[in-house]
Structure formats: C-alpha cells, structure tokens
Amino acid sequence: WLPDFFGAPDTPYTRLVGRLWLVGMARRAFEPGCKFDYMPILEGPQGRGKSTALEILAHPWFGNTDFVMGDKDSMAVMQGKWLYEVAELDSFNKADTTRVKSFVTRQMDEFRPAYGRRILKIPRRVVLVGTTNQFEYFKDSTGNRRFWPIKCLEQINLDGLRAMRDQLLAEAVVRYRDRELTYPTREEQEQYITPEQDAREIADAWEEGIHRYLEDVGIDGQIDRVSGYDVLTKGLKIDPGKITKEMTTRVGIAMRKLHWNKRERRGEHPRYVYERPEKSAQDTMPPQADDRSVPF
C-alpha cells in the first residue's frame, strides 16, 4: 500500500514496514498500552500531501498540532488520537537521543492535565508518525532502529487512499487477529531496515579525516592499533588542551562506523585502544581471471 498510494519505492523494505505499521495501529486500537516501539517517517518535499494522507488514514482520530515532547499540554492533546503527526520532526531534533527513544517506546502516558490535581496514567493508544522534507536527519546511530524512513517519491494518491482506507484497516485487523508480529525479526532488521536507517544518518566530517589518517601508510607503516588520544592529536590535529569528553565520544562513534574494534588492556597504557578489523577470507582472495567463455 505504500508504493500504491504514498509513492514509495516498491521494495521488500517498504512492503515490510507498511505491513508492520498498519498491524501495529490495529493492535494499539484493541490493546491500549501494548508494545509498539516504532515511528514511521515520511520523507518528501512540501506539497506532496503527507499530512493529508495521514489524516485520511486515521480519520477522525488524527492530530498534528504543534508538539513539544514532555509538555503536559502536548500530552493532553495527544489523548484520544490514533495517529499523531510530528511535523518536520522539530520537537525531536531539539531533544537528546535518549529522550526521543524513551518517548517513542513509552507504553503509558503520564501527565497532569491543566487544573488537575493528580497525575494521570493512561495506556497509550496513539501511533506516532514523523514527516520531513530532509533526507538526512539522524544525529547519531543511537536509537535509530526505532524509526522507519519512507521516501514519498511521487505525489501521494489521496483519492485512491481514501477509497481503500477501510479495506486496508480491515486487512490489518485480520492480520492482528491472526497474531502477526508488529516488529521485524532480527534478519529483517539487518537485511532491510538497518541499511535504510544508516542512509539517513547525518555524515560526520571527522569520519573522513579519521579514515584518511588510519589508512595513510607513513614511515612507520600502516596503523593497526591506535588510541583515541592519538586519533585526536595526530589524526585530527587537535590541541591536547582543548580535548573534551564529547570529542572522545565522537571519535568512538566514528571508529565504530569504520568497524575498528575497541579493546581493553588491563595494566597497560593507554588502557583502551582501537584495533584494525581483520580482513575476511573473501577480501584476501586473489582476483580471479575473467573467463567470459564460461556460461552463466
């Protein structure tokens, strides 16, 4: 249904997250407070009809007013909704990753309403959906698995969605009653979803600089083991007196993306070092001759 109505590419990924999304919505309707840790994000230029399509999908239980994460007024407005749009991801971009992850995965909404004397604890019925006109918006890799990016490459077919909405939701209810999963398996996550999430991560300029430093073969040969301090001072040419904890964390994230392994050396200094990943057998195999006479 995402390729048919939202202009998304017709791939195993969009078919997978589209099914999980609707079955998750059905489960939240019948089981308030159930576990559904995911937030689809519709990507596309303004004017594609993203907000209107979401309203059609969940009418009349749809909301998209200004949302401030953790604000009691926003929490109150969210009650009674089935699908809530976080437009342009503004409130989430201003929050740290830990708070975002915690909010998306929450099963109970706790807040004190205006003029109320007691804190309410309400099982969550709503499914959150983000919209954005950007294509890189993840600040780091922490918690990215909670988000399902969906490209809206073409104008959304609003009339077609409106005509088929009840049918789509009816099929989702049938799948829910058949106890279909509302989350991806580990294999589905690794094969289909993680590559899409990684592609939306904002590139860190340090990563390229660190990569060039590690791959440079100097007079001492190739670097196979290095400390975070050496990466900062020798690779990035940062004054030791200006190094902060945030810089060290940023180096650690970059090294993980470059697949270097962090190892602890008890009783030695530096205690923690990064080691070059071992090449697989496939990487070390000599190139094969291109025998075009062999039939496929």
CSV table of C-alpha atoms in Angstrom, one decimal:
chain,number,residue,atom,x,y,z
A,1,TRP,CA,0.0,0.0,0.0
A,2,LEU,CA,2.9,2.4,0.5
A,3,PRO,CA,4.0,2.0,-3.2
A,4,ASP,CA,0.4,2.2,-4.4
A,5,PHE,CA,-0.7,5.3,-2.5
A,6,PHE,CA,2.3,7.1,-1.0
A,7,GLY,CA,4.6,7.0,-4.0
A,8,ALA,CA,7.2,4.9,-2.1
A,9,PRO,CA,9.6,2.6,-4.0
A,10,ASP,CA,8.2,-0.9,-4.4
A,11,THR,CA,10.8,-2.8,-2.4
A,12,PRO,CA,10.8,-5.6,0.3
A,13,TYR,CA,11.6,-2.9,2.8
A,14,THR,CA,8.5,-0.7,2.1
A,15,ARG,CA,6.3,-3.8,1.9
A,16,LEU,CA,7.6,-4.9,5.3
A,17,VAL,CA,7.3,-1.6,7.2
A,18,GLY,CA,4.0,-0.9,5.6
A,19,ARG,CA,2.5,-4.1,6.9
A,20,LEU,CA,4.1,-3.8,10.4
A,21,TRP,CA,2.9,-0.2,10.7
A,22,LEU,CA,-0.8,-0.9,10.0
A,23,VAL,CA,-0.9,-4.1,12.1
A,24,GLY,CA,0.7,-2.1,14.9
A,25,MET,CA,-2.0,0.6,14.6
A,26,ALA,CA,-4.7,-2.2,14.8
A,27,ARG,CA,-3.0,-3.6,17.9
A,28,ARG,CA,-2.9,-0.2,19.6
A,29,ALA,CA,-6.6,0.2,19.0
A,30,PHE,CA,-7.5,-3.1,20.5
A,31,GLU,CA,-4.8,-3.3,23.2
A,32,PRO,CA,-4.0,0.2,24.6
A,33,GLY,CA,-0.6,0.3,26.1
A,34,CYS,CA,0.8,-2.6,24.0
A,35,LYS,CA,4.4,-2.5,23.0
A,36,PHE,CA,5.0,-0.8,19.6
A,37,ASP,CA,8.4,0.9,19.6
A,38,TYR,CA,8.5,2.3,16.1
A,39,MET,CA,7.8,5.6,14.3
A,40,PRO,CA,7.5,5.8,10.5
A,41,ILE,CA,8.9,8.9,9.0
A,42,LEU,CA,7.5,10.1,5.7
A,43,GLU,CA,10.1,11.9,3.5
A,44,GLY,CA,9.3,14.2,0.7
A,45,PRO,CA,9.0,17.9,-0.4
A,46,GLN,CA,6.2,20.0,0.9
A,47,GLY,CA,3.0,19.8,-1.1
A,48,ARG,CA,3.1,16.0,-1.6
A,49,GLY,CA,0.1,15.5,0.6
A,50,LYS,CA,1.8,13.7,3.5
A,51,SER,CA,-0.2,15.3,6.3
A,52,THR,CA,-3.5,14.9,4.4
A,53,ALA,CA,-2.8,11.3,3.7
A,54,LEU,CA,-2.2,10.6,7.4
A,55,GLU,CA,-5.4,12.3,8.3
A,56,ILE,CA,-7.3,10.1,5.7
A,57,LEU,CA,-5.7,7.0,7.2
A,58,ALA,CA,-6.8,7.7,10.8
A,59,HIS,CA,-9.8,10.0,10.4
A,60,PRO,CA,-11.4,11.1,12.7
A,61,TRP,CA,-8.7,10.2,15.3
A,62,PHE,CA,-5.8,12.2,13.8
A,63,GLY,CA,-3.8,15.0,15.3
A,64,ASN,CA,-0.9,17.2,14.1
A,65,THR,CA,-0.9,20.3,16.3
A,66,ASP,CA,2.4,21.8,17.5
A,67,PHE,CA,4.1,19.2,19.6
A,68,VAL,CA,6.6,19.7,22.4
A,69,MET,CA,8.0,16.5,23.8
A,70,GLY,CA,7.2,16.1,27.5
A,71,ASP,CA,5.0,19.2,27.7
A,72,LYS,CA,1.7,18.4,29.6
A,73,ASP,CA,-0.4,20.4,27.1
A,74,SER,CA,1.0,18.4,24.2
A,75,MET,CA,0.5,15.1,26.2
A,76,ALA,CA,-3.1,16.1,26.8
A,77,VAL,CA,-3.8,16.9,23.2
A,78,MET,CA,-2.4,13.6,22.1
A,79,GLN,CA,-5.0,11.7,24.1
A,80,GLY,CA,-8.0,10.4,22.1
A,81,LYS,CA,-5.8,10.2,18.9
A,82,TRP,CA,-5.0,7.1,17.0
A,83,LEU,CA,-2.3,8.6,14.7
A,84,TYR,CA,-0.3,11.7,15.6
A,85,GLU,CA,1.9,13.5,13.2
A,86,VAL,CA,5.1,15.1,14.4
A,87,ALA,CA,5.6,17.6,11.6
A,88,GLU,CA,9.1,18.3,10.4
A,89,LEU,CA,10.5,16.5,13.5
A,90,ASP,CA,11.1,19.9,15.1
A,91,SER,CA,10.5,18.8,18.7
A,92,PHE,CA,12.5,15.7,18.3
A,93,ASN,CA,15.5,17.3,16.7
A,94,LYS,CA,15.8,19.6,19.7
A,95,ALA,CA,15.8,16.8,22.2
A,96,ASP,CA,18.6,14.4,23.1
A,97,THR,CA,18.6,11.0,21.6
A,98,THR,CA,17.9,9.3,24.9
A,99,ARG,CA,14.7,11.3,25.5
A,100,VAL,CA,13.5,10.6,22.0
A,101,LYS,CA,14.0,6.9,22.3
A,102,SER,CA,12.3,6.9,25.7
A,103,PHE,CA,9.3,8.8,24.4
A,104,VAL,CA,8.7,6.7,21.2
A,105,THR,CA,8.9,3.5,23.2
A,106,ARG,CA,6.6,4.6,26.0
A,107,GLN,CA,3.6,2.4,26.7
A,108,MET,CA,1.9,4.6,29.3
A,109,ASP,CA,1.5,8.4,29.1
A,110,GLU,CA,1.8,10.1,32.5
A,111,PHE,CA,0.9,13.8,32.9
A,112,ARG,CA,-1.1,16.2,35.0
A,113,PRO,CA,-3.8,18.0,32.9
A,114,ALA,CA,-4.5,21.7,33.2
A,115,TYR,CA,-6.2,22.5,36.5
A,116,GLY,CA,-5.8,18.9,37.5
A,117,ARG,CA,-4.7,17.8,40.9
A,118,ARG,CA,-3.5,14.3,40.1
A,119,ILE,CA,-1.1,12.8,37.6
A,120,LEU,CA,-3.0,10.7,35.0
A,121,LYS,CA,-1.5,7.4,33.8
A,122,ILE,CA,-3.1,6.4,30.5
A,123,PRO,CA,-2.3,3.4,28.3
A,124,ARG,CA,-1.0,4.7,25.0
A,125,ARG,CA,-3.4,4.3,22.1
A,126,VAL,CA,-1.6,6.5,19.6
A,127,VAL,CA,1.0,5.7,16.9
A,128,LEU,CA,3.5,8.4,16.2
A,129,VAL,CA,4.4,9.3,12.6
A,130,GLY,CA,7.1,11.9,11.6
A,131,THR,CA,7.2,14.0,8.4
A,132,THR,CA,10.2,15.8,7.0
A,133,ASN,CA,11.5,17.3,3.8
A,134,GLN,CA,15.0,16.3,4.6
A,135,PHE,CA,16.8,13.1,3.7
A,136,GLU,CA,19.5,13.1,6.4
A,137,TYR,CA,18.2,13.8,10.0
A,138,PHE,CA,19.6,11.2,12.4
A,139,LYS,CA,22.2,12.9,14.6
A,140,ASP,CA,23.9,9.6,15.6
A,141,SER,CA,23.3,5.9,15.4
A,142,THR,CA,21.8,5.6,18.9
A,143,GLY,CA,18.2,4.6,18.8
A,144,ASN,CA,17.8,4.9,15.1
A,145,ARG,CA,16.2,1.4,14.9
A,146,ARG,CA,13.0,3.0,16.3
A,147,PHE,CA,12.4,4.9,13.1
A,148,TRP,CA,11.3,3.6,9.7
A,149,PRO,CA,12.1,6.1,6.9
A,150,ILE,CA,9.8,6.1,3.9
A,151,LYS,CA,10.5,8.1,0.8
A,152,CYS,CA,7.5,9.6,-0.9
A,153,LEU,CA,9.0,10.0,-4.4
A,154,GLU,CA,5.8,10.9,-6.2
A,155,GLN,CA,2.6,12.8,-5.4
A,156,ILE,CA,0.5,10.9,-2.9
A,157,ASN,CA,-2.6,9.3,-4.3
A,158,LEU,CA,-5.1,10.8,-1.9
A,159,ASP,CA,-8.3,9.7,-3.7
A,160,GLY,CA,-7.0,6.2,-4.0
A,161,LEU,CA,-6.1,6.0,-0.3
A,162,ARG,CA,-9.5,7.5,0.7
A,163,ALA,CA,-11.3,4.8,-1.4
A,164,MET,CA,-9.2,1.9,0.0
A,165,ARG,CA,-8.7,3.1,3.6
A,166,ASP,CA,-11.4,0.9,5.2
A,167,GLN,CA,-10.1,-2.1,3.2
A,168,LEU,CA,-6.6,-1.5,4.4
A,169,LEU,CA,-7.6,-1.2,8.0
A,170,ALA,CA,-9.8,-4.3,7.7
A,171,GLU,CA,-6.9,-6.4,6.4
A,172,ALA,CA,-4.7,-5.0,9.3
A,173,VAL,CA,-7.4,-6.2,11.8
A,174,VAL,CA,-7.4,-9.6,10.3
A,175,ARG,CA,-3.7,-9.9,10.5
A,176,TYR,CA,-3.8,-8.6,14.1
A,177,ARG,CA,-6.3,-11.3,15.0
A,178,ASP,CA,-4.1,-13.9,13.4
A,179,ARG,CA,-1.4,-12.7,15.8
A,180,GLU,CA,1.0,-11.4,13.2
A,181,LEU,CA,4.1,-9.7,14.5
A,182,THR,CA,4.2,-5.9,14.8
A,183,TYR,CA,8.0,-5.8,14.9
A,184,PRO,CA,10.7,-7.0,12.4
A,185,THR,CA,12.7,-10.2,13.0
A,186,ARG,CA,16.4,-9.8,13.6
A,187,GLU,CA,17.0,-11.0,10.0
A,188,GLU,CA,14.5,-8.5,8.6
A,189,GLN,CA,16.0,-5.7,10.7
A,190,GLU,CA,19.6,-6.4,9.5
A,191,GLN,CA,18.7,-7.1,5.8
A,192,TYR,CA,16.1,-4.5,5.0
A,193,ILE,CA,15.7,-1.8,7.8
A,194,THR,CA,19.2,-1.1,9.1
A,195,PRO,CA,20.6,0.0,5.7
A,196,GLU,CA,17.7,2.4,5.2
A,197,GLN,CA,18.3,3.9,8.7
A,198,ASP,CA,22.0,4.2,8.2
A,199,ALA,CA,21.5,6.1,4.9
A,200,ARG,CA,19.6,8.9,6.9
A,201,GLU,CA,22.4,9.5,9.4
A,202,ILE,CA,24.0,12.9,9.1
A,203,ALA,CA,27.6,12.4,8.0
A,204,ASP,CA,30.3,13.4,10.4
A,205,ALA,CA,33.2,15.3,8.8
A,206,TRP,CA,35.5,13.8,11.3
A,207,GLU,CA,34.9,10.3,10.0
A,208,GLU,CA,36.6,11.0,6.7
A,209,GLY,CA,39.5,12.7,8.4
A,210,ILE,CA,40.0,9.8,10.7
A,211,HIS,CA,39.7,7.3,7.9
A,212,ARG,CA,42.4,9.1,5.9
A,213,TYR,CA,44.7,9.1,9.0
A,214,LEU,CA,44.2,5.4,9.6
A,215,GLU,CA,44.8,4.4,6.0
A,216,ASP,CA,47.8,6.6,5.5
A,217,VAL,CA,51.0,4.4,5.2
A,218,GLY,CA,53.7,6.5,6.8
A,219,ILE,CA,57.3,5.8,7.5
A,220,ASP,CA,56.3,3.5,10.4
A,221,GLY,CA,54.0,1.5,8.1
A,222,GLN,CA,50.2,1.0,8.3
A,223,ILE,CA,48.4,1.8,11.6
A,224,ASP,CA,46.9,-1.3,13.1
A,225,ARG,CA,46.4,-0.1,16.7
A,226,VAL,CA,45.6,3.4,17.9
A,227,SER,CA,44.3,5.2,20.9
A,228,GLY,CA,41.6,7.8,20.9
A,229,TYR,CA,44.1,10.4,22.0
A,230,ASP,CA,46.3,9.7,19.0
A,231,VAL,CA,43.3,10.0,16.7
A,232,LEU,CA,42.5,13.4,18.1
A,233,THR,CA,46.0,14.8,18.3
A,234,LYS,CA,47.8,13.1,15.4
A,235,GLY,CA,44.9,12.4,13.0
A,236,LEU,CA,42.7,15.5,13.6
A,237,LYS,CA,45.5,17.8,14.8
A,238,ILE,CA,43.5,18.9,17.9
A,239,ASP,CA,45.4,20.7,20.7
A,240,PRO,CA,45.6,18.3,23.6
A,241,GLY,CA,44.5,21.1,26.0
A,242,LYS,CA,41.2,21.5,24.1
A,243,ILE,CA,40.2,17.9,24.1
A,244,THR,CA,36.8,17.3,25.7
A,245,LYS,CA,34.8,14.2,26.7
A,246,GLU,CA,32.3,15.0,23.8
A,247,MET,CA,35.2,14.8,21.3
A,248,THR,CA,36.3,11.4,22.7
A,249,THR,CA,32.8,10.1,22.3
A,250,ARG,CA,32.6,11.5,18.8
A,251,VAL,CA,35.8,9.6,17.9
A,252,GLY,CA,34.4,6.4,19.4
A,253,ILE,CA,31.3,6.7,17.2
A,254,ALA,CA,33.4,7.3,14.1
A,255,MET,CA,35.7,4.3,14.9
A,256,ARG,CA,32.7,2.1,15.3
A,257,LYS,CA,31.4,3.1,11.9
A,258,LEU,CA,34.8,2.3,10.4
A,259,HIS,CA,34.5,-1.1,12.0
A,260,TRP,CA,37.5,-0.8,14.3
A,261,ASN,CA,37.3,-2.8,17.5
A,262,LYS,CA,37.8,-1.3,20.9
A,263,ARG,CA,39.8,-3.4,23.3
A,264,GLU,CA,40.7,-3.0,26.9
A,265,ARG,CA,44.3,-3.7,28.0
A,266,ARG,CA,44.4,-4.1,31.8
A,267,GLY,CA,47.6,-2.9,33.4
A,268,GLU,CA,48.8,-1.1,30.2
A,269,HIS,CA,48.7,2.4,29.0
A,270,PRO,CA,46.7,3.6,27.2
A,271,ARG,CA,44.1,1.2,28.7
A,272,TYR,CA,41.7,1.4,25.7
A,273,VAL,CA,42.8,1.1,22.1
A,274,TYR,CA,41.2,0.6,18.8
A,275,GLU,CA,42.4,-2.3,16.6
A,276,ARG,CA,42.1,-2.6,12.8
A,277,PRO,CA,39.4,-5.2,11.8
A,278,GLU,CA,40.7,-8.4,10.3
A,279,LYS,CA,40.0,-8.9,6.7
A,280,SER,CA,37.7,-11.7,5.7
A,281,ALA,CA,38.8,-14.5,3.5
A,282,GLN,CA,36.9,-13.0,0.6
A,283,ASP,CA,38.9,-9.8,1.0
A,284,THR,CA,42.2,-11.6,0.9
A,285,MET,CA,41.4,-13.8,-2.1
A,286,PRO,CA,43.4,-13.0,-5.3
A,287,PRO,CA,41.4,-11.6,-8.2
A,288,GLN,CA,40.0,-14.3,-10.5
A,289,ALA,CA,40.6,-14.3,-14.2
A,290,ASP,CA,37.7,-13.0,-16.2
A,291,ASP,CA,36.8,-16.1,-18.3
A,292,ARG,CA,33.9,-14.9,-20.4
A,293,SER,CA,33.8,-18.2,-22.2
A,294,VAL,CA,32.2,-19.8,-19.1
A,295,PRO,CA,28.3,-19.8,-19.5
A,296,PHE,CA,26.2,-18.4,-16.7
